[in-house]
PDB file of C-alpha atoms and ligand atoms in Angstrom:
ATOM      1  CA  UNK A   1       2.172-108.331  29.106  1.00  0.00           C
ATOM      2  CA  UNK A   2       5.650-108.124  27.632  1.00  0.00           C
ATOM      3  CA  UNK A   3       8.508-109.789  29.568  1.00  0.00           C
ATOM      4  CA  UNK A   4      10.186-106.443  30.240  1.00  0.00           C
ATOM      5  CA  UNK A   5       7.386-105.515  32.603  1.00  0.00           C
ATOM      6  CA  UNK A   6       7.264-106.835  36.177  1.00  0.00           C
ATOM      7  CA  UNK A   7       3.753-105.425  36.594  1.00  0.00           C
ATOM      8  CA  UNK A   8       1.101-104.789  34.006  1.00  0.00           C
ATOM      9  CA  UNK A   9       0.858-101.010  33.388  1.00  0.00           C
ATOM     10  CA  UNK A  10      -2.895-101.480  33.305  1.00  0.00           C
ATOM     11  CA  UNK A  11      -2.705-102.398  36.977  1.00  0.00           C
ATOM     12  CA  UNK A  12       0.118-100.223  38.298  1.00  0.00           C
ATOM     13  CA  UNK A  13      -0.958 -97.063  36.518  1.00  0.00           C
ATOM     14  CA  UNK A  14      -4.688 -97.266  37.127  1.00  0.00           C
ATOM     15  CA  UNK A  15      -5.865 -94.430  39.355  1.00  0.00           C
ATOM     16  CA  UNK A  16      -7.011 -95.612  42.775  1.00  0.00           C
ATOM     17  CA  UNK A  17      -9.318 -93.729  45.089  1.00  0.00           C
ATOM     18  CA  UNK A  18      -7.167 -91.643  47.388  1.00  0.00           C
ATOM     19  CA  UNK A  19      -4.179 -91.348  45.012  1.00  0.00           C
ATOM     20  CA  UNK A  20      -2.813 -87.829  45.118  1.00  0.00           C
ATOM     21  CA  UNK A  21      -1.547 -85.874  42.126  1.00  0.00           C
ATOM     22  CA  UNK A  22       0.956 -84.155  44.431  1.00  0.00           C
ATOM     23  CA  UNK A  23       2.508 -87.551  45.232  1.00  0.00           C
ATOM     24  CA  UNK A  24       3.093 -88.665  41.645  1.00  0.00           C
ATOM     25  CA  UNK A  25       6.764 -89.353  40.997  1.00  0.00           C
ATOM     26  CA  UNK A  26       6.872 -87.995  37.470  1.00  0.00           C
ATOM     27  CA  UNK A  27      10.398 -89.333  36.945  1.00  0.00           C
ATOM     28  CA  UNK A  28       9.524 -92.926  37.806  1.00  0.00           C
ATOM     29  CA  UNK A  29       8.909 -95.892  35.515  1.00  0.00           C
ATOM     30  CA  UNK A  30       6.395 -98.078  37.390  1.00  0.00           C
ATOM     31  CA  UNK A  31       6.333-101.743  36.469  1.00  0.00           C
ATOM     32  CA  UNK A  32       9.102-101.583  33.863  1.00  0.00           C
ATOM     33  CA  UNK A  33      12.141-103.683  34.695  1.00  0.00           C
ATOM     34  CA  UNK A  34      14.445-102.195  32.082  1.00  0.00           C
ATOM     35  CA  UNK A  35      15.874 -98.749  31.546  1.00  0.00           C
ATOM     36  CA  UNK A  36      16.293 -96.244  28.753  1.00  0.00           C
ATOM     37  CA  UNK A  37      18.813 -98.496  27.005  1.00  0.00           C
ATOM     38  CA  UNK A  38      16.165-101.193  26.557  1.00  0.00           C
ATOM     39  CA  UNK A  39      13.362 -98.882  25.549  1.00  0.00           C
ATOM     40  CA  UNK A  40      13.898 -98.648  21.785  1.00  0.00           C
ATOM     41  CA  UNK A  41      13.981-102.389  21.253  1.00  0.00           C
ATOM     42  CA  UNK A  42      10.972-103.008  23.477  1.00  0.00           C
ATOM     43  CA  UNK A  43       8.997-100.232  21.813  1.00  0.00           C
ATOM     44  CA  UNK A  44       9.818-101.560  18.346  1.00  0.00           C
ATOM     45  CA  UNK A  45       8.687-105.020  19.346  1.00  0.00           C
ATOM     46  CA  UNK A  46       5.492-103.952  21.086  1.00  0.00           C
ATOM     47  CA  UNK A  47       4.619-101.431  18.372  1.00  0.00           C
ATOM     48  CA  UNK A  48       4.484-104.314  15.939  1.00  0.00           C
ATOM     49  CA  UNK A  49       1.987-106.086  18.156  1.00  0.00           C
ATOM     50  CA  UNK A  50      -0.020-102.895  18.496  1.00  0.00           C
ATOM     51  CA  UNK A  51      -0.042-102.400  14.723  1.00  0.00           C
ATOM     52  CA  UNK A  52      -1.200-105.946  14.094  1.00  0.00           C
ATOM     53  CA  UNK A  53      -4.099-105.654  16.548  1.00  0.00           C
ATOM     54  CA  UNK A  54      -5.037-102.212  15.280  1.00  0.00           C
ATOM     55  CA  UNK A  55      -5.243-103.525  11.745  1.00  0.00           C
ATOM     56  CA  UNK A  56      -7.390-106.390  12.968  1.00  0.00           C
ATOM     57  CA  UNK A  57      -9.766-103.890  14.556  1.00  0.00           C
ATOM     58  CA  UNK A  58      -9.942-101.996  11.290  1.00  0.00           C
ATOM     59  CA  UNK A  59     -10.473-105.185   9.279  1.00  0.00           C
ATOM     60  CA  UNK A  60     -13.330-106.212  11.566  1.00  0.00           C
ATOM     61  CA  UNK A  61     -14.942-102.810  11.271  1.00  0.00           C
ATOM     62  CA  UNK A  62     -14.551-102.824   7.515  1.00  0.00           C
ATOM     63  CA  UNK A  63     -15.658-106.302   6.564  1.00  0.00           C
ATOM     64  CA  UNK A  64     -16.835-107.912   9.758  1.00  0.00           C
ATOM     65  CA  UNK A  65     -19.442-105.283  10.607  1.00  0.00           C
ATOM     66  CA  UNK A  66     -17.834-104.849  14.031  1.00  0.00           C
ATOM     67  CA  UNK A  67     -19.092-101.565  15.487  1.00  0.00           C
ATOM     68  CA  UNK A  68     -16.573-101.457  18.309  1.00  0.00           C
ATOM     69  CA  UNK A  69     -13.875 -98.824  18.630  1.00  0.00           C
ATOM     70  CA  UNK A  70     -11.207 -97.542  20.971  1.00  0.00           C
ATOM     71  CA  UNK A  71     -10.833 -93.990  22.169  1.00  0.00           C
ATOM     72  CA  UNK A  72      -7.476 -92.866  23.498  1.00  0.00           C
ATOM     73  CA  UNK A  73      -7.865 -89.692  25.554  1.00  0.00           C
ATOM     74  CA  UNK A  74      -4.617 -87.820  26.142  1.00  0.00           C
ATOM     75  CA  UNK A  75      -4.627 -85.166  28.823  1.00  0.00           C
ATOM     76  CA  UNK A  76      -1.625 -83.403  30.246  1.00  0.00           C
ATOM     77  CA  UNK A  77       0.036 -80.048  30.723  1.00  0.00           C
ATOM     78  CA  UNK A  78       2.008 -78.542  27.858  1.00  0.00           C
ATOM     79  CA  UNK A  79       5.193 -80.516  27.140  1.00  0.00           C
ATOM     80  CA  UNK A  80       3.841 -83.636  28.868  1.00  0.00           C
ATOM     81  CA  UNK A  81       4.400 -85.445  25.596  1.00  0.00           C
ATOM     82  CA  UNK A  82       0.955 -85.837  24.049  1.00  0.00           C
ATOM     83  CA  UNK A  83       2.379 -85.156  20.609  1.00  0.00           C
ATOM     84  CA  UNK A  84       5.100 -87.728  21.166  1.00  0.00           C
ATOM     85  CA  UNK A  85       2.499 -90.375  21.985  1.00  0.00           C
ATOM     86  CA  UNK A  86       0.657 -89.549  18.803  1.00  0.00           C
ATOM     87  CA  UNK A  87       3.848 -89.672  16.711  1.00  0.00           C
ATOM     88  CA  UNK A  88       5.705 -92.579  18.290  1.00  0.00           C
ATOM     89  CA  UNK A  89       2.947 -94.789  19.698  1.00  0.00           C
ATOM     90  CA  UNK A  90      -0.172 -94.273  17.594  1.00  0.00           C
ATOM     91  CA  UNK A  91       2.080 -93.529  14.601  1.00  0.00           C
ATOM     92  CA  UNK A  92       3.149 -97.158  14.550  1.00  0.00           C
ATOM     93  CA  UNK A  93      -0.347 -98.080  13.462  1.00  0.00           C
ATOM     94  CA  UNK A  94      -2.036 -97.863  10.087  1.00  0.00           C
ATOM     95  CA  UNK A  95      -3.293 -94.283   9.563  1.00  0.00           C
ATOM     96  CA  UNK A  96      -6.244 -95.708   7.671  1.00  0.00           C
ATOM     97  CA  UNK A  97      -7.833 -96.760  10.960  1.00  0.00           C
ATOM     98  CA  UNK A  98      -6.897 -93.788  13.131  1.00  0.00           C
ATOM     99  CA  UNK A  99      -9.108 -90.758  13.795  1.00  0.00           C
ATOM    100  CA  UNK A 100      -6.951 -88.066  15.349  1.00  0.00           C
ATOM    101  CA  UNK A 101      -8.434 -84.883  16.772  1.00  0.00           C
ATOM    102  CA  UNK A 102      -6.694 -82.089  18.659  1.00  0.00           C
ATOM    103  CA  UNK A 103      -8.913 -79.882  20.787  1.00  0.00           C
ATOM    104  CA  UNK A 104      -7.770 -76.308  21.128  1.00  0.00           C
ATOM    105  CA  UNK A 105      -9.483 -73.131  22.236  1.00  0.00           C
ATOM    106  CA  UNK A 106     -13.068 -73.567  20.995  1.00  0.00           C
ATOM    107  CA  UNK A 107     -13.969 -71.718  17.815  1.00  0.00           C
ATOM    108  CA  UNK A 108     -16.882 -69.316  17.744  1.00  0.00           C
ATOM    109  CA  UNK A 109     -19.075 -72.034  16.261  1.00  0.00           C
ATOM    110  CA  UNK A 110     -18.009 -74.551  18.911  1.00  0.00           C
ATOM    111  CA  UNK A 111     -18.691 -72.058  21.657  1.00  0.00           C
ATOM    112  CA  UNK A 112     -22.233 -71.637  20.408  1.00  0.00           C
ATOM    113  CA  UNK A 113     -22.886 -75.321  21.162  1.00  0.00           C
ATOM    114  CA  UNK A 114     -22.770 -77.538  24.247  1.00  0.00           C
ATOM    115  CA  UNK A 115     -19.135 -78.371  25.115  1.00  0.00           C
ATOM    116  CA  UNK A 116     -19.676 -82.032  24.156  1.00  0.00           C
ATOM    117  CA  UNK A 117     -20.840 -81.113  20.652  1.00  0.00           C
ATOM    118  CA  UNK A 118     -17.360 -81.019  19.131  1.00  0.00           C
ATOM    119  CA  UNK A 119     -16.415 -84.124  21.100  1.00  0.00           C
ATOM    120  CA  UNK A 120     -19.333 -86.157  19.746  1.00  0.00           C
ATOM    121  CA  UNK A 121     -18.458 -85.168  16.201  1.00  0.00           C
ATOM    122  CA  UNK A 122     -14.952 -86.556  16.630  1.00  0.00           C
ATOM    123  CA  UNK A 123     -15.856 -89.959  18.078  1.00  0.00           C
ATOM    124  CA  UNK A 124     -14.320 -92.941  16.277  1.00  0.00           C
ATOM    125  CA  UNK A 125     -16.571 -95.050  14.020  1.00  0.00           C
ATOM    126  CA  UNK A 126     -16.534 -98.841  14.378  1.00  0.00           C
ATOM    127  CA  UNK A 127     -13.126-100.303  13.613  1.00  0.00           C
ATOM    128  CA  UNK A 128     -11.235 -97.112  14.412  1.00  0.00           C
ATOM    129  CA  UNK A 129      -8.963 -95.918  17.145  1.00  0.00           C
ATOM    130  CA  UNK A 130      -9.901 -92.372  17.999  1.00  0.00           C
ATOM    131  CA  UNK A 131      -7.182 -90.213  19.491  1.00  0.00           C
ATOM    132  CA  UNK A 132      -8.093 -87.127  21.480  1.00  0.00           C
ATOM    133  CA  UNK A 133      -5.164 -84.770  21.936  1.00  0.00           C
ATOM    134  CA  UNK A 134      -6.832 -82.896  24.801  1.00  0.00           C
ATOM    135  CA  UNK A 135     -10.524 -83.563  25.141  1.00  0.00           C
ATOM    136  CA  UNK A 136     -13.785 -82.795  26.933  1.00  0.00           C
ATOM    137  CA  UNK A 137     -11.673 -82.727  30.093  1.00  0.00           C
ATOM    138  CA  UNK A 138     -10.379 -79.282  29.119  1.00  0.00           C
ATOM    139  CA  UNK A 139     -13.880 -78.148  30.023  1.00  0.00           C
ATOM    140  CA  UNK A 140     -13.146 -78.960  33.665  1.00  0.00           C
ATOM    141  CA  UNK A 141      -9.411 -78.105  33.533  1.00  0.00           C
ATOM    142  CA  UNK A 142      -8.459 -74.906  31.709  1.00  0.00           C
ATOM    143  CA  UNK A 143     -12.075 -73.769  32.004  1.00  0.00           C
ATOM    144  CA  UNK A 144     -12.076 -74.262  35.761  1.00  0.00           C
ATOM    145  CA  UNK A 145      -8.611 -72.791  36.322  1.00  0.00           C
ATOM    146  CA  UNK A 146      -9.400 -69.669  34.285  1.00  0.00           C
ATOM    147  CA  UNK A 147     -13.015 -69.311  35.403  1.00  0.00           C
ATOM    148  CA  UNK A 148     -14.171 -69.385  31.808  1.00  0.00           C
ATOM    149  CA  UNK A 149     -17.615 -70.378  33.029  1.00  0.00           C
ATOM    150  CA  UNK A 150     -19.050 -69.934  36.550  1.00  0.00           C
ATOM    151  CA  UNK A 151     -18.349 -72.705  39.100  1.00  0.00           C
ATOM    152  CA  UNK A 152     -21.906 -74.018  39.088  1.00  0.00           C
ATOM    153  CA  UNK A 153     -21.555 -74.588  35.336  1.00  0.00           C
ATOM    154  CA  UNK A 154     -18.302 -76.582  35.420  1.00  0.00           C
ATOM    155  CA  UNK A 155     -19.316 -78.331  38.634  1.00  0.00           C
ATOM    156  CA  UNK A 156     -22.122 -80.165  36.825  1.00  0.00           C
ATOM    157  CA  UNK A 157     -19.787 -81.367  34.115  1.00  0.00           C
ATOM    158  CA  UNK A 158     -18.113 -84.180  36.062  1.00  0.00           C
ATOM    159  CA  UNK A 159     -21.379 -86.114  36.334  1.00  0.00           C
ATOM    160  CA  UNK A 160     -22.297 -85.213  32.795  1.00  0.00           C
ATOM    161  CA  UNK A 161     -18.955 -86.522  31.512  1.00  0.00           C
ATOM    162  CA  UNK A 162     -19.433 -89.740  33.461  1.00  0.00           C
ATOM    163  CA  UNK A 163     -22.814 -90.404  31.917  1.00  0.00           C
ATOM    164  CA  UNK A 164     -21.522 -89.424  28.457  1.00  0.00           C
ATOM    165  CA  UNK A 165     -18.701 -91.941  28.845  1.00  0.00           C
ATOM    166  CA  UNK A 166     -21.080 -94.572  30.221  1.00  0.00           C
ATOM    167  CA  UNK A 167     -23.125 -94.290  27.002  1.00  0.00           C
ATOM    168  CA  UNK A 168     -19.978 -94.471  24.912  1.00  0.00           C
ATOM    169  CA  UNK A 169     -18.832 -97.647  26.610  1.00  0.00           C
ATOM    170  CA  UNK A 170     -22.316 -99.154  26.300  1.00  0.00           C
ATOM    171  CA  UNK A 171     -22.279 -98.474  22.588  1.00  0.00           C
ATOM    172  CA  UNK A 172     -19.012-100.384  22.124  1.00  0.00           C
ATOM    173  CA  UNK A 173     -16.184 -97.896  22.661  1.00  0.00           C
ATOM    174  CA  UNK A 174     -13.331 -98.834  24.968  1.00  0.00           C
ATOM    175  CA  UNK A 175     -11.927 -95.722  26.571  1.00  0.00           C
ATOM    176  CA  UNK A 176      -8.236 -95.482  27.393  1.00  0.00           C
ATOM    177  CA  UNK A 177      -7.874 -92.315  29.440  1.00  0.00           C
ATOM    178  CA  UNK A 178      -4.274 -91.284  29.947  1.00  0.00           C
ATOM    179  CA  UNK A 179      -3.354 -88.498  32.343  1.00  0.00           C
ATOM    180  CA  UNK A 180       0.224 -87.482  31.603  1.00  0.00           C
ATOM    181  CA  UNK A 181       2.254 -85.857  34.340  1.00  0.00           C
ATOM    182  CA  UNK A 182       5.569 -83.984  34.062  1.00  0.00           C
ATOM    183  CA  UNK A 183       7.255 -82.046  36.836  1.00  0.00           C
ATOM    184  CA  UNK A 184       7.395 -78.271  36.777  1.00  0.00           C
ATOM    185  CA  UNK A 185      11.197 -78.503  36.347  1.00  0.00           C
ATOM    186  CA  UNK A 186      10.986 -80.929  33.466  1.00  0.00           C
ATOM    187  CA  UNK A 187       8.441 -78.688  31.799  1.00  0.00           C
ATOM    188  CA  UNK A 188      10.888 -75.800  32.112  1.00  0.00           C
ATOM    189  CA  UNK A 189      13.628 -77.860  30.432  1.00  0.00           C
ATOM    190  CA  UNK A 190      11.306 -78.855  27.603  1.00  0.00           C
ATOM    191  CA  UNK A 191      10.087 -75.304  27.039  1.00  0.00           C
ATOM    192  CA  UNK A 192      13.722 -74.113  27.057  1.00  0.00           C
ATOM    193  CA  UNK A 193      14.522 -76.700  24.415  1.00  0.00           C
ATOM    194  CA  UNK A 194      11.670 -75.441  22.284  1.00  0.00           C
ATOM    195  CA  UNK A 195      13.252 -71.987  22.461  1.00  0.00           C
ATOM    196  CA  UNK A 196      16.688 -73.315  21.493  1.00  0.00           C
ATOM    197  CA  UNK A 197      15.572 -75.301  18.482  1.00  0.00           C
ATOM    198  CA  UNK A 198      14.064 -73.767  15.359  1.00  0.00           C
ATOM    199  CA  UNK A 199      12.482 -77.142  14.580  1.00  0.00           C
ATOM    200  CA  UNK A 200      10.555 -76.826  17.831  1.00  0.00           C
ATOM    201  CA  UNK A 201       9.445 -73.178  17.701  1.00  0.00           C
ATOM    202  CA  UNK A 202       6.134 -74.348  16.272  1.00  0.00           C
ATOM    203  CA  UNK A 203       5.348 -76.092  19.531  1.00  0.00           C
ATOM    204  CA  UNK A 204       6.091 -73.025  21.635  1.00  0.00           C
ATOM    205  CA  UNK A 205       3.328 -70.727  22.730  1.00  0.00           C
ATOM    206  CA  UNK A 206       4.216 -67.642  24.821  1.00  0.00           C
ATOM    207  CA  UNK A 207       1.098 -68.289  26.892  1.00  0.00           C
ATOM    208  CA  UNK A 208       2.619 -71.556  28.162  1.00  0.00           C
ATOM    209  CA  UNK A 209       4.984 -69.646  30.469  1.00  0.00           C
ATOM    210  CA  UNK A 210       2.054 -67.778  32.010  1.00  0.00           C
ATOM    211  CA  UNK A 211       0.270 -71.063  32.651  1.00  0.00           C
ATOM    212  CA  UNK A 212       3.220 -72.219  34.772  1.00  0.00           C
ATOM    213  CA  UNK A 213       2.173 -69.762  37.458  1.00  0.00           C
ATOM    214  CA  UNK A 214      -1.137 -71.580  37.684  1.00  0.00           C
ATOM    215  CA  UNK A 215       0.477 -74.985  38.249  1.00  0.00           C
ATOM    216  CA  UNK A 216      -1.083 -75.513  41.716  1.00  0.00           C
ATOM    217  CA  UNK A 217      -4.550 -74.671  40.377  1.00  0.00           C
ATOM    218  CA  UNK A 218      -4.033 -77.136  37.540  1.00  0.00           C
ATOM    219  CA  UNK A 219      -2.876 -79.786  40.026  1.00  0.00           C
ATOM    220  CA  UNK A 220      -6.127 -79.278  41.940  1.00  0.00           C
ATOM    221  CA  UNK A 221      -8.176 -79.430  38.758  1.00  0.00           C
ATOM    222  CA  UNK A 222      -6.434 -82.655  37.683  1.00  0.00           C
ATOM    223  CA  UNK A 223      -7.033 -84.113  41.124  1.00  0.00           C
ATOM    224  CA  UNK A 224     -10.749 -83.388  40.795  1.00  0.00           C
ATOM    225  CA  UNK A 225     -10.813 -84.999  37.345  1.00  0.00           C
ATOM    226  CA  UNK A 226      -9.198 -88.157  38.679  1.00  0.00           C
ATOM    227  CA  UNK A 227     -11.310 -88.257  41.844  1.00  0.00           C
ATOM    228  CA  UNK A 228     -14.593 -87.678  40.070  1.00  0.00           C
ATOM    229  CA  UNK A 229     -14.292 -89.230  36.615  1.00  0.00           C
ATOM    230  CA  UNK A 230     -12.240 -92.371  37.144  1.00  0.00           C
ATOM    231  CA  UNK A 231     -14.923 -95.032  36.928  1.00  0.00           C
ATOM    232  CA  UNK A 232     -14.894 -98.800  36.646  1.00  0.00           C
ATOM    233  CA  UNK A 233     -16.085 -98.521  33.029  1.00  0.00           C
ATOM    234  CA  UNK A 234     -13.667 -95.715  32.075  1.00  0.00           C
ATOM    235  CA  UNK A 235     -10.757 -95.531  34.510  1.00  0.00           C
ATOM    236  CA  UNK A 236      -7.895 -93.057  34.338  1.00  0.00           C
ATOM    237  CA  UNK A 237      -4.315 -94.184  33.955  1.00  0.00           C
ATOM    238  CA  UNK A 238      -1.774 -91.929  35.602  1.00  0.00           C
ATOM    239  CA  UNK A 239       1.418 -91.942  33.535  1.00  0.00           C
ATOM    240  CA  UNK A 240       4.676 -90.411  34.782  1.00  0.00           C
ATOM    241  CA  UNK A 241       6.118 -88.540  31.814  1.00  0.00           C
ATOM    242  CA  UNK A 242       9.515 -87.086  32.727  1.00  0.00           C
ATOM    243  CA  UNK A 243      10.969 -90.079  30.903  1.00  0.00           C
ATOM    244  CA  UNK A 244       9.498 -89.938  27.436  1.00  0.00           C
ATOM    245  CA  UNK A 245      10.620 -93.468  26.652  1.00  0.00           C
ATOM    246  CA  UNK A 246       8.646 -94.747  29.627  1.00  0.00           C
ATOM    247  CA  UNK A 247       5.408 -92.970  28.815  1.00  0.00           C
ATOM    248  CA  UNK A 248       5.538 -94.252  25.241  1.00  0.00           C
ATOM    249  CA  UNK A 249       6.101 -97.835  26.357  1.00  0.00           C
ATOM    250  CA  UNK A 250       3.324 -97.553  28.924  1.00  0.00           C
ATOM    251  CA  UNK A 251       0.722 -96.155  26.543  1.00  0.00           C
ATOM    252  CA  UNK A 252       1.641 -98.786  23.946  1.00  0.00           C
ATOM    253  CA  UNK A 253       0.879-101.472  26.542  1.00  0.00           C
ATOM    254  CA  UNK A 254      -2.402 -99.804  27.540  1.00  0.00           C
ATOM    255  CA  UNK A 255      -3.515 -99.785  23.917  1.00  0.00           C
ATOM    256  CA  UNK A 256      -2.478-103.391  23.340  1.00  0.00           C
ATOM    257  CA  UNK A 257      -4.408-104.407  26.412  1.00  0.00           C
ATOM    258  CA  UNK A 258      -7.524-102.552  25.245  1.00  0.00           C
ATOM    259  CA  UNK A 259      -7.282-104.154  21.800  1.00  0.00           C
ATOM    260  CA  UNK A 260      -6.755-107.637  23.228  1.00  0.00           C
ATOM    261  CA  UNK A 261      -9.805-107.092  25.413  1.00  0.00           C
ATOM    262  CA  UNK A 262     -11.901-107.043  22.243  1.00  0.00           C
ATOM    263  CA  UNK A 263     -10.965-110.698  21.657  1.00  0.00           C
ATOM    264  CA  UNK A 264     -10.852-110.338  17.918  1.00  0.00           C
ATOM    265  CA  UNK A 265      -9.749-112.624  15.154  1.00  0.00           C
ATOM    266  CA  UNK A 266      -9.323-111.892  11.455  1.00  0.00           C
ATOM    267  CA  UNK A 267     -12.738-111.595   9.800  1.00  0.00           C
ATOM    268  CA  UNK A 268     -13.588-114.694   7.763  1.00  0.00           C
ATOM    269  CA  UNK A 269     -13.976-114.433   4.001  1.00  0.00           C
ATOM    270  CA  UNK A 270     -17.514-113.600   2.898  1.00  0.00           C
ATOM    271  CA  UNK A 271     -16.835-115.422  -0.382  1.00  0.00           C
ATOM    272  CA  UNK A 272     -15.903-118.977  -1.332  1.00  0.00           C
ATOM    273  CA  UNK A 273     -12.112-118.949  -1.129  1.00  0.00           C
ATOM    274  CA  UNK A 274     -11.600-122.161  -3.107  1.00  0.00           C
ATOM    275  CA  UNK A 275     -14.003-121.102  -5.841  1.00  0.00           C
ATOM    276  CA  UNK A 276     -12.209-117.756  -6.109  1.00  0.00           C
ATOM    277  CA  UNK A 277      -8.848-119.492  -6.384  1.00  0.00           C
ATOM    278  CA  UNK A 278     -10.168-121.604  -9.257  1.00  0.00           C
ATOM    279  CA  UNK A 279     -11.660-118.577 -10.990  1.00  0.00           C
ATOM    280  CA  UNK A 280      -8.432-116.664 -10.570  1.00  0.00           C
ATOM    281  CA  UNK A 281      -6.226-119.382 -11.987  1.00  0.00           C
ATOM    282  CA  UNK A 282      -8.540-119.701 -14.996  1.00  0.00           C
ATOM    283  CA  UNK A 283      -8.529-115.990 -15.625  1.00  0.00           C
TER     284      UNK A 283
HETATM  285  P1  LIG B 301      -2.052 -77.113  22.343  1.00  0.00           P
HETATM  286  O1  LIG B 301      -2.651 -78.445  22.712  1.00  0.00           O
HETATM  287  O2  LIG B 301      -0.710 -76.911  22.953  1.00  0.00           O
HETATM  288  O3  LIG B 301      -2.093 -76.859  20.875  1.00  0.00           O
HETATM  289  O4  LIG B 301      -2.942 -75.993  23.008  1.00  0.00           O
HETATM  290  C1  LIG B 301      -4.321 -75.973  22.905  1.00  0.00           C
HETATM  291  C2  LIG B 301      -4.850 -74.945  23.863  1.00  0.00           C
HETATM  292  O5  LIG B 301      -6.272 -74.947  23.790  1.00  0.00           O
HETATM  293  C3  LIG B 301      -4.473 -75.222  25.305  1.00  0.00           C
HETATM  294  O6  LIG B 301      -3.981 -74.064  25.899  1.00  0.00           O
HETATM  295  C4  LIG B 301      -5.810 -75.615  25.931  1.00  0.00           C
HETATM  296  O7  LIG B 301      -5.905 -75.285  27.274  1.00  0.00           O
HETATM  297  C5  LIG B 301      -6.789 -74.847  25.078  1.00  0.00           C
HETATM  298  N1  LIG B 301      -8.131 -75.428  25.138  1.00  0.00           N
HETATM  299  C6  LIG B 301      -8.496 -76.675  24.793  1.00  0.00           C
HETATM  300  N2  LIG B 301      -9.796 -76.896  25.037  1.00  0.00           N
HETATM  301  C7  LIG B 301     -10.274 -75.754  25.574  1.00  0.00           C
HETATM  302  C8  LIG B 301     -11.548 -75.354  26.042  1.00  0.00           C
HETATM  303  N3  LIG B 301     -12.598 -76.183  26.016  1.00  0.00           N
HETATM  304  N4  LIG B 301     -11.676 -74.103  26.512  1.00  0.00           N
HETATM  305  C9  LIG B 301     -10.613 -73.270  26.533  1.00  0.00           C
HETATM  306  N5  LIG B 301      -9.385 -73.585  26.112  1.00  0.00           N
HETATM  307  C10 LIG B 301      -9.211 -74.811  25.629  1.00  0.00           C
HETATM  308 MG1  LIG B 302       0.941 -76.209  23.567  1.00  0.00          MG
END
């Protein structure tokens, strides 16, 4: 844990039974002792640590035969800042070892398969950090809110997701599930900004405004996700996101913690280092 934190984000942000989505203070910065003015320096420092550990994971996958991986699951309403996490947090790492996948409205082919089909295809191989920008959880969020399948179909999915994630963890993947929460007001400000700035039009989708009317239904659907799929092997972390600098610092710490949990070191040489040095100098 970095000195600028009074409490480890892994502890303060972990969802606890009984926590209510409606009570989340989206503008808060739990566990962080500094403010916005400190954020850039802390992020720069901790990003370096993240990058070092991420490269070590990749190195172990590549030459150490380590089959383990990390899967960062980002879920949140539009404008929560998923893209910012990808750019500013994951982006500090080496792209060589990152598998990024964004999950949008399923294609015709995807719809012809089980909803986990496209998820399985995108899982990170050993040594990689997989990043899911939206995920299988859309199949109990947007799908539930819009009745895209009947209730008895989505109802079964919570248990199915839990056993899917259990298998993933057992096969060596550490899940870091991040639920990102912005307030309805902050979302309005961010959507307004997208409409003011030509460099942000690409992020704007007219349907996003319609979704705002369904905010309470989404809150309920997120509550059900947290209540039913936060497990000891794959817990959810609830991240307040009105302050972008905070959410980025928090997710950086969650990733560092997951990487440290793998207790890695640099893979040893699988050749005779001294002999190679002699050969090289003679060459
Ligand atoms: P964005 O992440 O802003 O590019 O938007 C992707 C859109 O795809 C969002 O509106 C999601 O709700 C939607 N989406 C993602 N997964 C599913 C799914 N399984 N079924 C229906 N819509 C989905
Ligand atoms: Mg969007």
